[in-house]
Amino acid sequence: MSHRKFEAPRHGHLGFLPKKRTKHHFGRIRSFPRDDSSKPCHLTAFRAYKAGMTHVVRGVDRPGALMHKKEVVDAVTVLETPPMVVVGVVGYVETPRGLRTLTTVFAEHLSEEYKRRCYKNWYASKRKAYTKYAKKYENGGVEIEAELSRIKKFASVVRVITHSQVKKLNLRIKKAHIMEVQINGGDVAAKVDFAKSLFEKEVTVDSVFAKDENLDVIGVTKGGGYEGVTTRWGVTRLPRKTHRGLRKVACIGSWHPARVSSTVPRAGQNGYHHRTELNKKVYRIGKAGDNSSCQTEADLTVKSITPMGGFPHYGEIREDWVMVKGAVVGVKKRPLILRKSLMNHSSRKHLENIDLKFIDTSSKMGHGRFQTAEEKAKFLGPLASKAN
């Protein structure tokens, strides 16, 4: 018997086919927010790296809700967001077949981690990338200005080329993650001037996002390898006495048409898919080197976001960070993209102001009892191992 729309709907969503390993390993922005020329020029996305999860206690400020003026515990994800560097600007013209690249202008000085991404083997290469291009900046950069004026004259969409500073992280990688970020707001000339003013400069996450804002997280899910139909599609297990296994699809189709339909659940790759998750609320944005970034009005303990013993499989957070509600896709250390929301929010849930009462920094290795090393030392007293 097939599925029925309401009594027994089909297992698995067909909108995510084909379920195969993505080729966009670092995330890909498929669409940017709609441009509004009445607003000032601003960037619409940022690169982040998943560090781990913790929990917070917060007061609910949502009139009419059951939990209004009560305290709730929320799971949160902490993302490390070292400053990005702008290294170029791209102009696009609209055509009947979509956007077409008009021209690209790069900055004069490009960092080594950006150039490393241009090479398969940096160690054995001659490292000549962009050496000839940099000569265009001699004699006052006439060619560069001509290309920028072309973008101002013909382009309708302006995006900057940015790269992350992976050397600031402890991820044992040296190649920067490069991505284009669209500039929204202002007219095209203002966009190009804004992009040029950012050349070779660091852009921090708090210049793109703010607390209580809703953002979208783009990334690649945790890989699960080759899985059977029960795990991959959620089909029902067959009765215990079933011959030749029970974690199967009982009937994979009728005799005719004499083919297996693409809508029938089959075993195969599960996980490592590209996904975009909408409307993640920003609970807090922390700055690098701030040892009291987890203080609240109710909890005055001086502590930073890194839990005792560090985040498992990640380590310590030394750069800027963003705390978002709930879980995000991917494993620890996964490069993610934070994008400004595509929609205009009106619901109370999305417009709520977040009032954090407590941020947990106990060890994530086991049943953490202490928030800080000082609290642990105070509780345990003088230790024999430290006596010498």
PDB file of N, CA, C and O in Angstrom, residues 3 9 43 54-55 70 72 84-85 89 98 103 119 121 144 169 201 210 215 233 240 260 292 303 307 326 335 366:
ATOM      1  N   HIS A   3       1.499   5.584   0.274  1.00  0.00           N
ATOM      2  CA  HIS A   3       1.194   6.535   1.345  1.00  0.00           C
ATOM      3  C   HIS A   3      -0.137   7.235   1.051  1.00  0.00           C
ATOM      4  O   HIS A   3      -0.579   7.300  -0.095  1.00  0.00           O
ATOM      5  N   PRO A   9       1.572   9.913   5.686  1.00  0.00           N
ATOM      6  CA  PRO A   9       2.305  10.622   4.626  1.00  0.00           C
ATOM      7  C   PRO A   9       3.607   9.915   4.275  1.00  0.00           C
ATOM      8  O   PRO A   9       4.107   9.106   5.053  1.00  0.00           O
ATOM      9  N   LEU A  43      27.546  45.549   4.390  1.00  0.00           N
ATOM     10  CA  LEU A  43      27.794  44.175   3.952  1.00  0.00           C
ATOM     11  C   LEU A  43      26.655  43.275   4.431  1.00  0.00           C
ATOM     12  O   LEU A  43      25.982  43.583   5.413  1.00  0.00           O
ATOM     13  N   THR A  54      26.722  25.564  24.375  1.00  0.00           N
ATOM     14  CA  THR A  54      26.560  25.682  25.821  1.00  0.00           C
ATOM     15  C   THR A  54      25.103  26.024  26.076  1.00  0.00           C
ATOM     16  O   THR A  54      24.267  25.880  25.174  1.00  0.00           O
ATOM     17  N   HIS A  55      24.779  26.431  27.311  1.00  0.00           N
ATOM     18  CA  HIS A  55      23.399  26.845  27.555  1.00  0.00           C
ATOM     19  C   HIS A  55      23.382  28.146  28.335  1.00  0.00           C
ATOM     20  O   HIS A  55      24.353  28.500  29.011  1.00  0.00           O
ATOM     21  N   LYS A  70       9.092  35.019  32.794  1.00  0.00           N
ATOM     22  CA  LYS A  70       9.669  33.869  33.483  1.00  0.00           C
ATOM     23  C   LYS A  70      11.054  33.607  32.888  1.00  0.00           C
ATOM     24  O   LYS A  70      11.409  34.162  31.857  1.00  0.00           O
ATOM     25  N   VAL A  72      13.843  31.003  31.213  1.00  0.00           N
ATOM     26  CA  VAL A  72      13.955  29.759  30.440  1.00  0.00           C
ATOM     27  C   VAL A  72      15.431  29.454  30.202  1.00  0.00           C
ATOM     28  O   VAL A  72      16.275  30.353  30.239  1.00  0.00           O
ATOM     29  N   MET A  84      37.378  39.662   8.888  1.00  0.00           N
ATOM     30  CA  MET A  84      37.646  39.341   7.484  1.00  0.00           C
ATOM     31  C   MET A  84      38.380  40.508   6.834  1.00  0.00           C
ATOM     32  O   MET A  84      38.309  41.635   7.315  1.00  0.00           O
ATOM     33  N   VAL A  85      39.067  40.215   5.747  1.00  0.00           N
ATOM     34  CA  VAL A  85      39.797  41.244   5.001  1.00  0.00           C
ATOM     35  C   VAL A  85      39.191  41.357   3.608  1.00  0.00           C
ATOM     36  O   VAL A  85      38.958  40.344   2.931  1.00  0.00           O
ATOM     37  N   VAL A  89      36.732  43.911  -5.484  1.00  0.00           N
ATOM     38  CA  VAL A  89      35.335  44.270  -5.740  1.00  0.00           C
ATOM     39  C   VAL A  89      34.956  43.764  -7.131  1.00  0.00           C
ATOM     40  O   VAL A  89      35.770  43.800  -8.065  1.00  0.00           O
ATOM     41  N   GLY A  98      20.350  36.110 -16.199  1.00  0.00           N
ATOM     42  CA  GLY A  98      20.895  36.270 -14.848  1.00  0.00           C
ATOM     43  C   GLY A  98      22.050  37.256 -14.832  1.00  0.00           C
ATOM     44  O   GLY A  98      22.280  37.999 -15.787  1.00  0.00           O
ATOM     45  N   THR A 103      33.441  43.215 -14.435  1.00  0.00           N
ATOM     46  CA  THR A 103      34.889  43.295 -14.220  1.00  0.00           C
ATOM     47  C   THR A 103      35.190  43.115 -12.734  1.00  0.00           C
ATOM     48  O   THR A 103      34.302  43.275 -11.885  1.00  0.00           O
ATOM     49  N   TYR A 119      46.941  28.301  -4.924  1.00  0.00           N
ATOM     50  CA  TYR A 119      47.909  27.267  -5.273  1.00  0.00           C
ATOM     51  C   TYR A 119      47.513  25.928  -4.673  1.00  0.00           C
ATOM     52  O   TYR A 119      46.953  25.856  -3.576  1.00  0.00           O
ATOM     53  N   ASN A 121      50.043  23.611  -4.350  1.00  0.00           N
ATOM     54  CA  ASN A 121      51.246  23.339  -3.562  1.00  0.00           C
ATOM     55  C   ASN A 121      52.041  24.632  -3.400  1.00  0.00           C
ATOM     56  O   ASN A 121      52.853  24.987  -4.252  1.00  0.00           O
ATOM     57  N   ILE A 144      43.268  51.004 -12.701  1.00  0.00           N
ATOM     58  CA  ILE A 144      42.364  50.592 -11.611  1.00  0.00           C
ATOM     59  C   ILE A 144      41.167  51.531 -11.545  1.00  0.00           C
ATOM     60  O   ILE A 144      40.008  51.096 -11.456  1.00  0.00           O
ATOM     61  N   LEU A 169      43.179  31.615  13.917  1.00  0.00           N
ATOM     62  CA  LEU A 169      42.518  30.491  14.570  1.00  0.00           C
ATOM     63  C   LEU A 169      43.525  29.366  14.789  1.00  0.00           C
ATOM     64  O   LEU A 169      44.587  29.336  14.173  1.00  0.00           O
ATOM     65  N   LYS A 201      41.478  46.291   4.450  1.00  0.00           N
ATOM     66  CA  LYS A 201      41.115  46.580   5.845  1.00  0.00           C
ATOM     67  C   LYS A 201      40.353  45.412   6.444  1.00  0.00           C
ATOM     68  O   LYS A 201      39.709  44.642   5.735  1.00  0.00           O
ATOM     69  N   ALA A 210      24.191  42.666  14.618  1.00  0.00           N
ATOM     70  CA  ALA A 210      23.976  43.269  15.928  1.00  0.00           C
ATOM     71  C   ALA A 210      23.230  42.284  16.817  1.00  0.00           C
ATOM     72  O   ALA A 210      22.611  41.325  16.332  1.00  0.00           O
ATOM     73  N   LEU A 215      19.573  36.018  11.834  1.00  0.00           N
ATOM     74  CA  LEU A 215      20.431  35.774  10.679  1.00  0.00           C
ATOM     75  C   LEU A 215      20.222  34.357  10.168  1.00  0.00           C
ATOM     76  O   LEU A 215      19.609  33.517  10.839  1.00  0.00           O
ATOM     77  N   TRP A 233      15.855   7.693   5.318  1.00  0.00           N
ATOM     78  CA  TRP A 233      14.549   8.208   4.925  1.00  0.00           C
ATOM     79  C   TRP A 233      13.517   8.139   6.045  1.00  0.00           C
ATOM     80  O   TRP A 233      12.451   8.733   5.933  1.00  0.00           O
ATOM     81  N   ARG A 240       9.250  -8.228  13.097  1.00  0.00           N
ATOM     82  CA  ARG A 240      10.457  -8.953  13.522  1.00  0.00           C
ATOM     83  C   ARG A 240      10.741 -10.192  12.668  1.00  0.00           C
ATOM     84  O   ARG A 240      11.897 -10.510  12.388  1.00  0.00           O
ATOM     85  N   VAL A 260      12.488   1.382 -11.054  1.00  0.00           N
ATOM     86  CA  VAL A 260      12.283   1.888  -9.698  1.00  0.00           C
ATOM     87  C   VAL A 260      12.161   3.407  -9.782  1.00  0.00           C
ATOM     88  O   VAL A 260      13.035   4.081 -10.333  1.00  0.00           O
ATOM     89  N   SER A 292      35.729  39.428  30.388  1.00  0.00           N
ATOM     90  CA  SER A 292      34.456  39.479  31.112  1.00  0.00           C
ATOM     91  C   SER A 292      33.283  39.469  30.129  1.00  0.00           C
ATOM     92  O   SER A 292      32.244  40.063  30.387  1.00  0.00           O
ATOM     93  N   LYS A 303      34.409  36.123  33.580  1.00  0.00           N
ATOM     94  CA  LYS A 303      34.747  34.915  32.824  1.00  0.00           C
ATOM     95  C   LYS A 303      34.534  35.169  31.341  1.00  0.00           C
ATOM     96  O   LYS A 303      33.684  35.973  30.948  1.00  0.00           O
ATOM     97  N   PRO A 307      34.686  27.556  27.801  1.00  0.00           N
ATOM     98  CA  PRO A 307      34.399  26.793  29.021  1.00  0.00           C
ATOM     99  C   PRO A 307      35.666  26.193  29.617  1.00  0.00           C
ATOM    100  O   PRO A 307      36.721  26.188  28.958  1.00  0.00           O
ATOM    101  N   GLY A 326      20.071  27.943  19.620  1.00  0.00           N
ATOM    102  CA  GLY A 326      19.898  26.611  19.045  1.00  0.00           C
ATOM    103  C   GLY A 326      21.156  26.054  18.401  1.00  0.00           C
ATOM    104  O   GLY A 326      22.254  26.569  18.582  1.00  0.00           O
ATOM    105  N   PRO A 335      33.683  25.603   8.634  1.00  0.00           N
ATOM    106  CA  PRO A 335      33.468  26.976   8.159  1.00  0.00           C
ATOM    107  C   PRO A 335      31.995  27.165   7.784  1.00  0.00           C
ATOM    108  O   PRO A 335      31.445  26.388   7.012  1.00  0.00           O
ATOM    109  N   GLY A 366      32.512  16.572  30.629  1.00  0.00           N
ATOM    110  CA  GLY A 366      31.729  15.657  31.460  1.00  0.00           C
ATOM    111  C   GLY A 366      30.657  16.443  32.178  1.00  0.00           C
ATOM    112  O   GLY A 366      30.090  17.382  31.643  1.00  0.00           O
TER     113      GLY A 366
END
